[in-house]
XYZ file of C-alpha atoms in Angstrom:
692
model
C -0.200 -0.294 -0.033
C 1.740 3.103 -1.629
C 2.000 5.968 1.317
C -1.109 8.933 1.664
C 2.389 11.745 2.093
C 3.953 9.932 -0.960
C 0.623 9.719 -2.946
C -0.104 13.036 -1.867
C 3.593 14.389 -3.100
C 3.400 12.447 -6.375
C -0.037 14.452 -6.762
C 1.508 17.459 -6.024
C 4.434 16.992 -8.185
C 2.255 15.960 -11.936
C 0.100 19.131 -10.884
C 3.399 20.707 -11.465
C 4.424 19.568 -14.440
C 0.828 18.423 -16.034
C -1.619 21.617 -16.214
C -4.362 19.290 -16.220
C -3.195 17.631 -13.234
C -2.936 20.852 -11.551
C -6.937 22.174 -13.305
C -8.145 18.533 -11.224
C -6.446 18.769 -7.520
C -7.626 23.117 -7.921
C -10.848 22.698 -8.467
C -12.150 18.623 -8.268
C -15.763 18.814 -9.205
C -15.370 20.326 -12.314
C -12.596 19.269 -14.117
C -13.081 15.500 -13.673
C -11.887 12.862 -15.993
C -15.022 11.670 -17.648
C -14.763 15.387 -18.782
C -13.072 14.399 -22.179
C -13.299 17.516 -23.930
C -11.663 19.835 -20.732
C -8.784 17.400 -20.442
C -8.299 17.998 -24.164
C -8.790 21.826 -23.515
C -5.989 21.810 -21.064
C -3.540 19.585 -23.117
C -3.787 21.195 -25.967
C -3.759 24.510 -24.236
C -0.519 23.181 -22.061
C 1.157 21.760 -25.838
C 0.744 25.166 -27.093
C 2.505 27.005 -24.560
C 5.172 25.120 -24.297
C 5.764 25.164 -28.497
C 6.786 27.718 -30.759
C 3.414 28.532 -31.472
C 2.530 32.826 -31.270
C -1.566 32.202 -31.526
C -4.478 30.411 -30.183
C -7.185 31.028 -31.137
C -10.343 29.496 -28.466
C -14.304 29.096 -29.713
C -16.275 27.587 -26.988
C -19.139 27.782 -25.385
C -20.566 29.501 -23.023
C -20.233 27.310 -19.162
C -18.284 25.617 -20.711
C -14.860 26.576 -18.349
C -13.346 28.077 -21.081
C -12.912 31.014 -18.701
C -11.559 29.957 -15.638
C -9.400 27.509 -17.691
C -7.898 30.206 -18.935
C -7.727 31.810 -14.902
C -5.870 28.414 -13.852
C -3.607 28.345 -16.903
C -1.762 32.094 -15.911
C -1.821 30.572 -12.275
C -0.101 27.307 -13.198
C 2.498 29.452 -16.238
C 2.600 31.943 -12.959
C 3.765 28.935 -10.484
C 6.227 27.339 -13.297
C 7.868 30.863 -13.990
C 7.391 34.076 -12.028
C 8.862 36.045 -14.225
C 5.628 35.601 -16.333
C 3.915 39.342 -16.869
C 0.585 38.083 -18.237
C -1.971 40.792 -19.642
C -5.580 40.522 -20.432
C -8.226 42.425 -21.742
C -11.769 42.118 -22.260
C -14.657 44.301 -23.511
C -15.258 46.059 -20.372
C -12.372 47.328 -17.227
C -15.078 45.569 -15.104
C -14.867 41.752 -16.815
C -11.285 42.066 -17.372
C -9.888 43.368 -13.592
C -12.451 39.687 -12.460
C -9.895 38.142 -14.218
C -7.151 39.224 -12.667
C -8.455 39.235 -9.614
C -9.335 35.747 -9.777
C -6.104 34.869 -10.819
C -4.584 37.308 -7.454
C -6.987 35.111 -4.887
C -5.851 31.853 -6.417
C -2.375 32.586 -5.596
C -2.457 33.922 -2.235
C -5.311 32.119 -1.014
C -4.655 30.479 2.212
C -5.701 26.818 3.062
C -7.607 26.236 5.796
C -8.542 22.655 4.993
C -6.156 20.422 5.069
C -7.849 18.235 2.543
C -8.476 20.936 0.388
C -4.895 21.445 -2.019
C -4.425 25.452 -2.920
C -1.791 26.729 -5.128
C 1.151 27.644 -2.516
C 0.721 23.166 -2.136
C 2.175 22.933 -5.705
C 4.319 26.111 -6.275
C 5.075 27.197 -2.715
C 7.093 29.773 -3.591
C 4.940 32.091 -5.952
C 3.340 34.639 -3.413
C 2.383 37.791 -4.155
C 4.029 40.777 -3.227
C 3.156 42.050 -0.148
C 1.083 45.264 -0.070
C 0.001 44.716 -4.225
C -3.779 45.261 -3.308
C -5.175 45.971 -6.380
C -6.950 43.593 -9.036
C -6.228 45.491 -12.088
C -2.286 45.735 -11.708
C -0.083 42.640 -9.238
C 3.303 42.018 -9.170
C 4.822 38.629 -7.913
C 6.943 38.278 -4.988
C 10.916 39.334 -6.474
C 9.068 40.683 -9.916
C 8.186 44.808 -10.966
C 4.508 44.115 -12.678
C 3.854 40.871 -13.267
C -0.594 41.127 -14.378
C -2.470 44.161 -16.083
C -6.117 43.855 -16.976
C -7.410 46.298 -19.165
C -9.797 46.593 -22.131
C -10.895 48.826 -24.931
C -10.056 52.529 -24.297
C -7.513 51.056 -21.193
C -4.010 51.656 -21.218
C -1.221 48.999 -20.767
C 1.468 52.317 -20.657
C 4.788 50.921 -18.909
C 3.889 47.120 -18.805
C 5.897 44.456 -20.894
C 3.576 41.499 -21.933
C 4.740 37.444 -22.389
C 1.104 36.296 -22.502
C -2.423 38.169 -23.820
C -5.090 36.538 -22.738
C -8.067 38.425 -24.294
C -11.639 36.997 -23.222
C -15.064 38.030 -24.545
C -13.696 41.430 -26.124
C -17.447 41.383 -28.426
C -20.483 42.083 -25.987
C -23.886 41.112 -28.053
C -24.180 40.497 -31.361
C -25.195 43.768 -32.485
C -21.484 44.643 -31.960
C -20.501 42.261 -34.611
C -22.053 43.695 -37.639
C -20.660 47.042 -36.125
C -17.578 47.900 -38.593
C -16.634 50.613 -36.598
C -16.287 48.544 -33.687
C -14.374 45.708 -35.290
C -12.242 47.870 -36.266
C -11.349 49.670 -33.252
C -11.360 46.232 -31.743
C -8.955 45.547 -33.986
C -7.077 48.501 -33.441
C -6.692 48.185 -29.847
C -5.262 44.604 -30.245
C -2.780 45.549 -32.760
C -2.253 49.197 -31.089
C -2.635 48.700 -27.101
C -1.525 45.134 -26.269
C -0.056 43.383 -29.730
C 2.265 46.285 -28.920
C 2.868 45.460 -25.169
C 4.364 41.814 -26.226
C 8.090 40.527 -25.825
C 9.801 38.184 -27.225
C 8.891 34.815 -27.121
C 5.398 36.461 -26.318
C 2.128 34.269 -27.122
C -1.465 35.057 -27.476
C -4.925 33.073 -26.265
C -8.304 34.798 -27.745
C -11.108 33.496 -25.713
C -14.948 34.554 -27.006
C -17.714 33.931 -29.202
C -17.580 33.697 -33.319
C -20.252 36.268 -33.865
C -19.167 37.289 -37.559
C -16.083 36.520 -39.540
C -14.462 40.156 -39.166
C -14.235 39.585 -35.869
C -10.747 39.236 -33.540
C -10.940 35.282 -34.138
C -11.412 35.724 -37.551
C -8.788 38.557 -38.116
C -6.587 36.588 -35.806
C -6.829 33.613 -37.536
C -6.362 35.002 -40.943
C -3.143 37.153 -40.171
C -1.380 33.961 -38.058
C -2.808 31.665 -40.267
C -0.557 28.498 -37.567
C -2.579 29.416 -35.377
C -3.571 26.567 -32.648
C -7.523 26.602 -32.926
C -9.396 24.947 -30.507
C -13.775 24.870 -31.752
C -15.977 23.223 -29.612
C -19.763 22.991 -29.728
C -22.286 22.204 -27.778
C -23.906 20.151 -30.211
C -21.844 17.700 -31.372
C -22.438 16.385 -35.162
C -23.072 13.016 -33.819
C -26.328 14.811 -32.153
C -24.652 13.950 -28.731
C -23.693 16.699 -26.167
C -19.910 18.315 -25.746
C -21.102 17.691 -21.993
C -24.816 16.192 -20.603
C -22.678 17.647 -16.941
C -22.382 21.309 -18.046
C -25.545 21.424 -20.046
C -28.342 18.678 -21.189
C -29.348 18.605 -24.191
C -33.274 19.194 -23.120
C -31.265 22.489 -21.720
C -30.008 23.383 -24.998
C -32.792 23.143 -26.350
C -34.190 25.043 -24.326
C -31.779 27.895 -24.404
C -31.972 27.851 -28.225
C -35.911 28.764 -27.881
C -35.103 31.706 -26.826
C -32.855 33.294 -29.022
C -32.708 33.444 -32.674
C -31.151 30.807 -34.592
C -27.507 33.379 -35.627
C -27.627 33.989 -31.669
C -28.039 30.219 -30.695
C -25.749 29.339 -33.143
C -22.425 31.820 -32.991
C -23.128 30.871 -28.767
C -22.907 27.220 -28.511
C -22.435 26.044 -32.235
C -19.206 28.642 -32.469
C -20.801 29.393 -36.631
C -20.330 32.927 -37.444
C -23.545 34.736 -37.748
C -22.095 35.889 -41.158
C -22.079 32.624 -42.470
C -25.624 31.171 -41.598
C -27.841 32.882 -43.513
C -27.533 34.577 -46.502
C -29.815 37.300 -47.509
C -28.533 37.193 -51.041
C -27.556 33.290 -51.750
C -26.495 34.426 -55.554
C -25.850 36.921 -58.354
C -25.872 36.108 -62.130
C -23.026 37.023 -63.426
C -21.099 37.996 -66.915
C -17.738 37.659 -69.365
C -18.413 39.898 -71.784
C -21.473 42.318 -72.033
C -24.204 42.447 -74.534
C -22.626 42.829 -78.939
C -24.325 43.479 -81.314
C -22.009 41.382 -85.018
C -20.260 44.713 -85.078
C -18.972 44.123 -80.941
C -20.405 47.158 -80.010
C -22.472 47.187 -76.298
C -26.403 46.235 -77.197
C -27.117 48.300 -74.373
C -30.689 50.450 -74.920
C -28.969 52.822 -72.135
C -26.455 53.391 -69.113
C -28.163 55.117 -66.239
C -26.362 55.729 -62.725
C -27.845 55.646 -59.535
C -25.979 56.724 -56.119
C -27.220 56.954 -52.445
C -25.126 59.329 -51.189
C -23.502 59.004 -47.746
C -25.943 59.915 -44.858
C -23.968 60.727 -41.820
C -19.714 61.056 -41.624
C -19.363 57.530 -40.994
C -21.773 56.096 -43.844
C -20.427 54.948 -47.365
C -21.670 56.707 -50.411
C -22.335 53.962 -53.056
C -22.484 55.009 -57.329
C -23.646 52.302 -59.354
C -23.392 52.681 -62.856
C -25.521 49.980 -64.868
C -26.004 49.116 -68.743
C -29.822 47.924 -69.088
C -30.316 45.520 -71.874
C -34.148 43.163 -72.833
C -35.152 44.449 -69.091
C -31.701 43.016 -67.235
C -28.904 45.051 -65.516
C -25.216 45.048 -66.429
C -22.936 46.412 -63.847
C -20.365 48.236 -65.035
C -18.962 50.453 -62.197
C -19.504 50.563 -58.377
C -18.151 53.674 -56.955
C -17.865 53.016 -52.763
C -16.227 55.150 -49.926
C -16.493 56.885 -46.715
C -14.498 59.597 -48.699
C -15.490 63.094 -47.870
C -17.573 65.341 -50.917
C -14.256 67.464 -52.427
C -13.295 63.388 -52.988
C -16.598 61.667 -54.247
C -18.219 64.468 -56.302
C -15.339 64.862 -59.236
C -14.480 60.593 -58.868
C -17.921 60.245 -59.904
C -18.619 62.619 -62.774
C -15.000 61.469 -64.409
C -17.074 57.488 -63.833
C -19.811 59.457 -65.009
C -17.871 60.118 -68.289
C -15.533 57.111 -68.206
C -18.613 54.754 -68.677
C -20.832 56.685 -70.916
C -23.509 57.220 -68.420
C -26.249 59.331 -70.130
C -29.065 59.749 -67.485
C -27.711 60.044 -63.149
C -30.128 59.867 -60.768
C -28.851 60.984 -57.424
C -30.588 60.814 -53.641
C -30.917 64.157 -52.653
C -31.478 63.350 -48.978
C -29.217 64.750 -46.346
C -26.868 66.847 -49.267
C -27.896 65.054 -51.720
C -29.229 67.791 -53.385
C -25.570 70.153 -53.498
C -24.549 67.223 -53.896
C -25.908 66.602 -57.460
C -25.219 69.790 -58.534
C -21.928 70.002 -57.948
C -21.343 66.914 -59.741
C -23.137 68.538 -62.718
C -19.958 71.657 -62.360
C -18.113 68.412 -62.855
C -18.635 67.477 -65.448
C -19.383 71.135 -67.114
C -15.842 71.211 -66.426
C -14.638 67.938 -68.277
C -16.001 69.317 -70.987
C -19.023 66.559 -70.972
C -23.225 67.301 -71.357
C -23.759 63.852 -72.526
C -24.729 62.931 -68.563
C -28.241 63.861 -67.496
C -27.710 64.784 -63.760
C -31.685 63.929 -61.329
C -31.859 64.296 -57.699
C -35.025 62.995 -56.068
C -36.004 62.713 -52.565
C -36.133 59.041 -51.258
C -39.098 58.756 -48.824
C -38.488 55.102 -48.417
C -37.045 52.905 -45.446
C -33.690 51.902 -46.743
C -33.485 48.212 -45.376
C -37.432 48.185 -46.557
C -36.206 48.378 -49.866
C -33.214 46.005 -49.936
C -35.548 43.246 -48.463
C -38.396 43.550 -50.771
C -36.348 44.186 -54.025
C -34.053 41.572 -53.083
C -35.313 38.722 -55.224
C -35.211 40.975 -57.932
C -31.634 41.648 -57.579
C -30.739 37.893 -58.025
C -32.518 37.566 -60.667
C -32.142 40.742 -63.043
C -28.819 42.112 -62.412
C -25.395 41.312 -63.536
C -22.460 41.480 -62.289
C -18.987 41.059 -63.216
C -17.624 37.781 -63.122
C -14.329 39.712 -60.984
C -16.526 42.241 -59.236
C -15.753 40.749 -55.383
C -12.266 41.335 -56.774
C -13.037 44.438 -58.754
C -14.695 46.681 -55.929
C -14.055 44.334 -52.626
C -15.122 47.007 -50.005
C -18.506 47.094 -51.651
C -18.497 43.147 -52.021
C -17.354 43.167 -47.575
C -21.165 45.556 -47.674
C -23.062 43.069 -49.271
C -21.267 40.790 -46.616
C -22.704 42.276 -43.810
C -26.476 42.627 -45.331
C -26.202 38.700 -45.493
C -26.928 37.283 -42.116
C -31.001 37.361 -41.657
C -32.908 34.792 -40.304
C -36.070 36.617 -39.101
C -38.982 36.268 -37.640
C -41.507 39.304 -39.291
C -41.272 42.234 -42.188
C -42.578 45.316 -42.111
C -42.597 47.844 -44.676
C -42.329 50.977 -43.914
C -43.650 53.084 -47.130
C -46.918 55.727 -46.938
C -46.186 56.747 -50.220
C -49.104 55.598 -53.484
C -47.085 52.622 -54.526
C -47.159 51.356 -50.615
C -49.634 48.322 -51.983
C -47.275 47.588 -54.825
C -44.047 47.480 -52.727
C -45.815 45.401 -50.164
C -46.176 43.198 -53.607
C -42.780 42.499 -53.525
C -42.508 41.451 -50.653
C -44.936 39.240 -50.621
C -43.622 37.948 -53.624
C -39.415 38.018 -51.755
C -41.704 35.908 -48.855
C -42.947 33.414 -50.905
C -39.210 33.301 -52.228
C -37.884 32.548 -48.662
C -40.984 30.282 -48.224
C -39.781 28.189 -51.153
C -35.623 28.156 -49.967
C -36.792 26.806 -46.742
C -36.737 30.238 -44.496
C -40.160 30.375 -42.896
C -41.494 34.790 -41.615
C -43.909 36.710 -41.448
C -44.830 40.114 -43.345
C -46.203 43.316 -42.060
C -48.023 45.276 -44.520
C -51.205 47.714 -44.616
C -52.453 51.371 -45.508
C -53.799 54.616 -43.811
C -57.150 54.293 -43.179
C -57.619 57.468 -45.647
C -58.269 55.059 -48.065
C -61.218 53.910 -48.787
C -62.276 50.689 -46.577
C -63.510 49.424 -49.963
C -60.215 49.055 -51.450
C -58.383 48.334 -48.556
C -60.182 44.809 -47.877
C -59.783 44.246 -51.403
C -56.029 44.737 -51.554
C -55.950 42.267 -48.120
C -57.756 39.779 -49.987
C -55.345 40.825 -52.832
C -52.349 38.870 -50.824
C -54.319 35.689 -49.611
C -51.069 35.190 -47.996
C -50.640 32.532 -44.859
C -47.147 34.677 -44.510
C -49.224 38.009 -45.033
C -50.723 40.147 -42.678
C -52.720 43.231 -43.668
C -52.960 45.922 -41.060
C -56.114 47.496 -41.666
C -56.452 50.658 -38.969
C -54.322 52.976 -36.774
C -54.576 54.182 -33.741
C -54.148 57.658 -31.633
C -52.375 58.447 -28.895
C -52.095 61.945 -26.992
C -48.932 63.064 -28.807
C -49.356 61.274 -32.098
C -51.734 59.417 -34.694
C -50.510 56.406 -35.232
C -50.717 54.387 -38.759
C -49.660 53.655 -41.627
C -45.617 52.826 -41.914
C -45.660 54.414 -37.775
C -48.686 51.402 -36.828
C -47.071 48.108 -39.049
C -43.766 48.591 -37.731
C -45.093 48.711 -33.939
C -47.544 45.795 -35.475
C -44.458 44.046 -37.067
C -42.857 43.911 -33.050
C -45.765 43.213 -31.776
C -46.178 39.832 -33.814
C -41.976 39.260 -33.529
C -42.210 39.352 -29.485
C -45.359 37.994 -28.893
C -44.033 33.931 -28.058
C -45.881 31.582 -30.495
C -48.291 29.563 -27.296
C -49.795 33.006 -27.100
C -51.920 34.911 -29.044
C -52.470 39.046 -29.893
C -55.337 38.951 -29.823
C -56.571 41.460 -27.297
C -52.755 42.726 -26.813
C -53.471 46.823 -25.684
C -51.031 49.171 -27.101
C -49.537 50.902 -23.988
C -50.537 54.824 -24.293
C -53.541 54.529 -26.494
C -57.088 55.677 -27.065
C -59.052 55.714 -29.880
C -58.328 53.583 -33.436
C -58.578 55.785 -36.466
C -62.179 55.412 -37.438
C -65.049 53.863 -35.908
C -66.568 50.722 -37.877
C -70.093 49.491 -37.393
C -69.597 45.623 -36.273
C -70.954 44.522 -39.703
C -67.818 46.776 -41.106
C -65.489 44.904 -38.609
C -66.808 41.349 -39.300
C -66.236 41.832 -43.546
C -62.781 43.784 -43.121
C -61.773 40.898 -41.207
C -63.407 38.251 -43.560
C -61.425 40.422 -45.611
C -58.015 39.333 -44.308
C -57.595 43.023 -42.353
C -55.768 42.802 -38.672
C -58.020 45.428 -37.156
C -56.771 47.871 -33.502
C -60.247 48.774 -32.064
C -61.767 49.729 -28.579
C -61.956 47.565 -25.527
C -65.083 48.072 -22.736
C -62.269 49.505 -20.615
C -61.379 52.412 -23.127
C -58.077 50.810 -24.483
C -56.775 49.986 -28.018
C -55.682 46.392 -28.878
C -56.130 44.022 -31.745
C -59.342 43.030 -32.247
C -58.189 39.895 -34.608
C -55.293 37.454 -35.300
C -55.382 36.802 -38.857
C -53.902 37.158 -41.759
C -54.574 37.615 -45.584
C -55.209 33.853 -46.277
C -59.005 33.694 -47.385
C -58.705 30.710 -49.795
C -56.851 27.853 -48.366
C -55.789 25.283 -50.705
C -56.250 21.706 -50.972
C -53.483 20.942 -48.501
C -54.233 23.438 -45.848
C -56.282 23.863 -43.219
C -58.022 26.603 -41.568
C -55.319 26.973 -38.972
C -53.115 28.948 -41.117
C -55.401 31.665 -40.906
C -54.007 32.387 -38.031
C -51.050 34.033 -36.983
C -50.612 32.206 -34.010
C -50.751 28.859 -35.600
C -48.426 30.217 -38.614
C -45.440 30.902 -36.125
C -46.126 27.841 -33.899
C -45.569 25.287 -37.376
C -43.244 27.679 -38.438
C -41.053 27.731 -35.234
C -41.922 23.339 -35.503
C -40.598 23.297 -38.434
C -37.066 25.283 -37.591
C -36.828 23.246 -34.569
C -37.192 19.855 -36.610
C -34.410 21.012 -39.295
C -32.082 22.261 -36.469
C -32.455 19.060 -34.785
C -32.004 16.812 -38.038
C -28.923 18.751 -39.835
C -26.235 17.574 -37.833
C -27.785 14.092 -38.664
C -27.054 14.233 -42.817
C -24.003 12.435 -43.543
C -23.677 11.378 -40.581
C -25.710 8.690 -39.409
C -26.195 4.985 -41.561
C -29.127 5.072 -43.472
C -30.603 2.138 -41.433
C -32.520 0.920 -39.279
C -30.600 2.023 -36.660
C -29.478 5.525 -38.118
C -33.652 5.641 -39.066
C -34.348 4.881 -34.993
C -31.807 8.283 -34.140
C -33.835 10.716 -36.233
C -36.797 9.226 -34.936
C -35.928 9.741 -31.418
C -34.513 13.349 -31.816
C -37.778 14.931 -33.999
C -39.979 13.335 -30.928
C -37.584 14.896 -28.818
C -38.716 18.423 -30.329
C -42.340 17.836 -30.338
C -42.466 16.891 -27.520
C -40.554 19.046 -25.958
C -43.590 21.690 -27.636
C -46.309 20.130 -26.129
C -44.711 20.076 -22.828
C -46.862 22.258 -19.648
C -43.625 24.873 -20.162
C -44.696 25.637 -23.894
C -47.948 23.867 -24.595
C -47.560 25.256 -28.359
C -49.306 21.434 -29.267
C -50.637 19.276 -28.014
C -49.644 15.325 -26.475
C -48.962 12.723 -28.831
C -47.585 13.904 -32.032
C -45.743 11.680 -33.590
C -42.440 11.521 -35.923
C -42.998 8.191 -37.734
C -41.575 6.711 -41.247
C -43.274 6.841 -44.221
C -45.059 3.292 -44.752
C -45.348 4.110 -47.971
C -42.043 5.378 -48.566
C -39.757 4.208 -46.238
C -35.715 4.310 -46.404
C -33.306 2.763 -48.372
C -30.413 3.751 -50.036
C -29.442 7.391 -49.237
C -32.899 8.643 -48.168
C -35.449 8.257 -45.877
C -39.084 9.880 -45.757
C -41.239 10.509 -42.246
C -44.794 11.987 -41.471
C -44.659 14.372 -39.067
C -48.564 14.456 -37.398
C -49.339 16.786 -34.971
C -51.822 19.297 -33.355
C -51.371 22.335 -32.934
C -53.134 24.297 -30.383
C -54.923 27.695 -30.168
C -56.066 30.196 -27.729
C -59.832 30.953 -27.006
C -60.644 34.658 -29.120
C -63.625 34.400 -29.644
C -66.492 33.525 -26.888
C -70.294 33.207 -28.154
C -73.122 34.273 -25.499
C -76.566 32.076 -26.094
C -78.982 33.699 -23.642
C -82.496 32.192 -22.450
C -84.767 33.817 -20.393
C -87.798 32.899 -18.916
C -91.003 35.265 -17.547
C -93.255 33.821 -14.656
C -96.409 35.299 -14.202
C -96.966 35.616 -10.110
């Protein structure tokens, strides 16, 4: 029998040599042999620190120990070499300081429990210098400065680092697509952090993969030989990275509360901009259409210029040739340069491309820009191009969304367009991550109904491509009620909600685009197990028009969503219908209800996400099919659970008895009953009169 003292001494010595053993001794409840992902993380971290590699990027799901492991690594490295200098950077000073404090307190911890291992048991000669109480900057005995915590906007003056640890630099998803923030983070990293590194430095970047252009992505491109650790919560084989940390049920619950792209970034380490794309394709050309003599067949060469809205915005000027109802992009000028640069450059490009007509938005100084471009054309001796300006009243995002399909079908780019115009290409890339459940078309002009029909077409195309969303359109009450009902009927779509009126508050009237946007937000924010019917509008005083009961009934039967006034004098939604009036042979009446459509779309999306990891990963036999069934059934049962209450119990996911499975394919039938809310109460009174 081995003496316990000898056994303990051996474990301490092993902890000095092996980082994994150190973690097990320090936090035995978390670092266990039955968690192989942690052992792999610790082993690879030690190998990296002992190698010649300079950079390591770690992408792991939350709560799986990546930050805790980095804290323990800092302690272990100090124990092995007290001369190390470690600098930590996080998105704010508080988080970075918390990291540094954890390292310091772990080293300084005193031993009170003889059965518990502390840092000094393993590294008795490494101690915090007396008087070094600051959490954000402190030193070990015999050293001048050992640890510094900082953040973007902070300083690192006078500190040299042998090890940099960047932890959670991006706070939220919105920052991931803010070009200015990403650029500032990279500049801070290079100018403040990287500039403080010393010979033999090591850089460890720990973060969620939000976007391809985030710090992790740029670091991986800058250092092609960087060590990269990526761990997904849900593995490709359908198992969890660690059930003890995050079960499949807990994972499903968490991702239900998030949008699909946020869930993929947080738990699957898939950058949002690679998860879904608004523009899935672009048509290209090697050469423009030409006649037998080689002359371009363009019927017109035109230009559209969107001037910069703010000092940080881009000017975008596109010149194109028109032929056979198609547009061939000839030139793109996309820049942040000031007007003294863009005005003469735009004029020069108009001349070079032979442009005959330039349409320039007059918003935010655009009219002055147009005048100055005209003067520049005169100075160049060209009067071929007619300059015209106009005011753009439509929302930019709405324009992009409604015209996305047309752009993909009718606009041709040169085959090398991404290389010719890289900044413009990057802008498209930033626009592409779109997974959404509700789109509002905030248009108030006379063309609103035609734009609404465009949106309907786009949403149908998105649906055909596997994306499920709801569009909200409508018109002001100044449009005749009969006309509005006719327009609503014309959509006849389970995916289009037509808002038929508006409402007033004490300060303002909300109808048209304002009411549409509010309603889109209400639909998106209302859980799928709830209805918007009788949802009260905060501050609402009255609807914009008063309708009779018969008019309300006719309007709702026409597919109009309406505001009405409750008996308590509150404005609320009178119904929860979309514009589907006539159902197809494969549709039931449930497709006419906003609430039930949301539940069904959610079922589609959750089943798809659950089964996606199975494709190409399980054998098409009884066991593989059984695995698929089990996975999908879990989704159905979860949606039918009392906590969600979206489906009735008893839903099934079974093999199609007619088609079965074989080869590389399997066919299944999903049979569920979705639940509706009580939205109508009918009262039938019977009175009896009994004489005395």
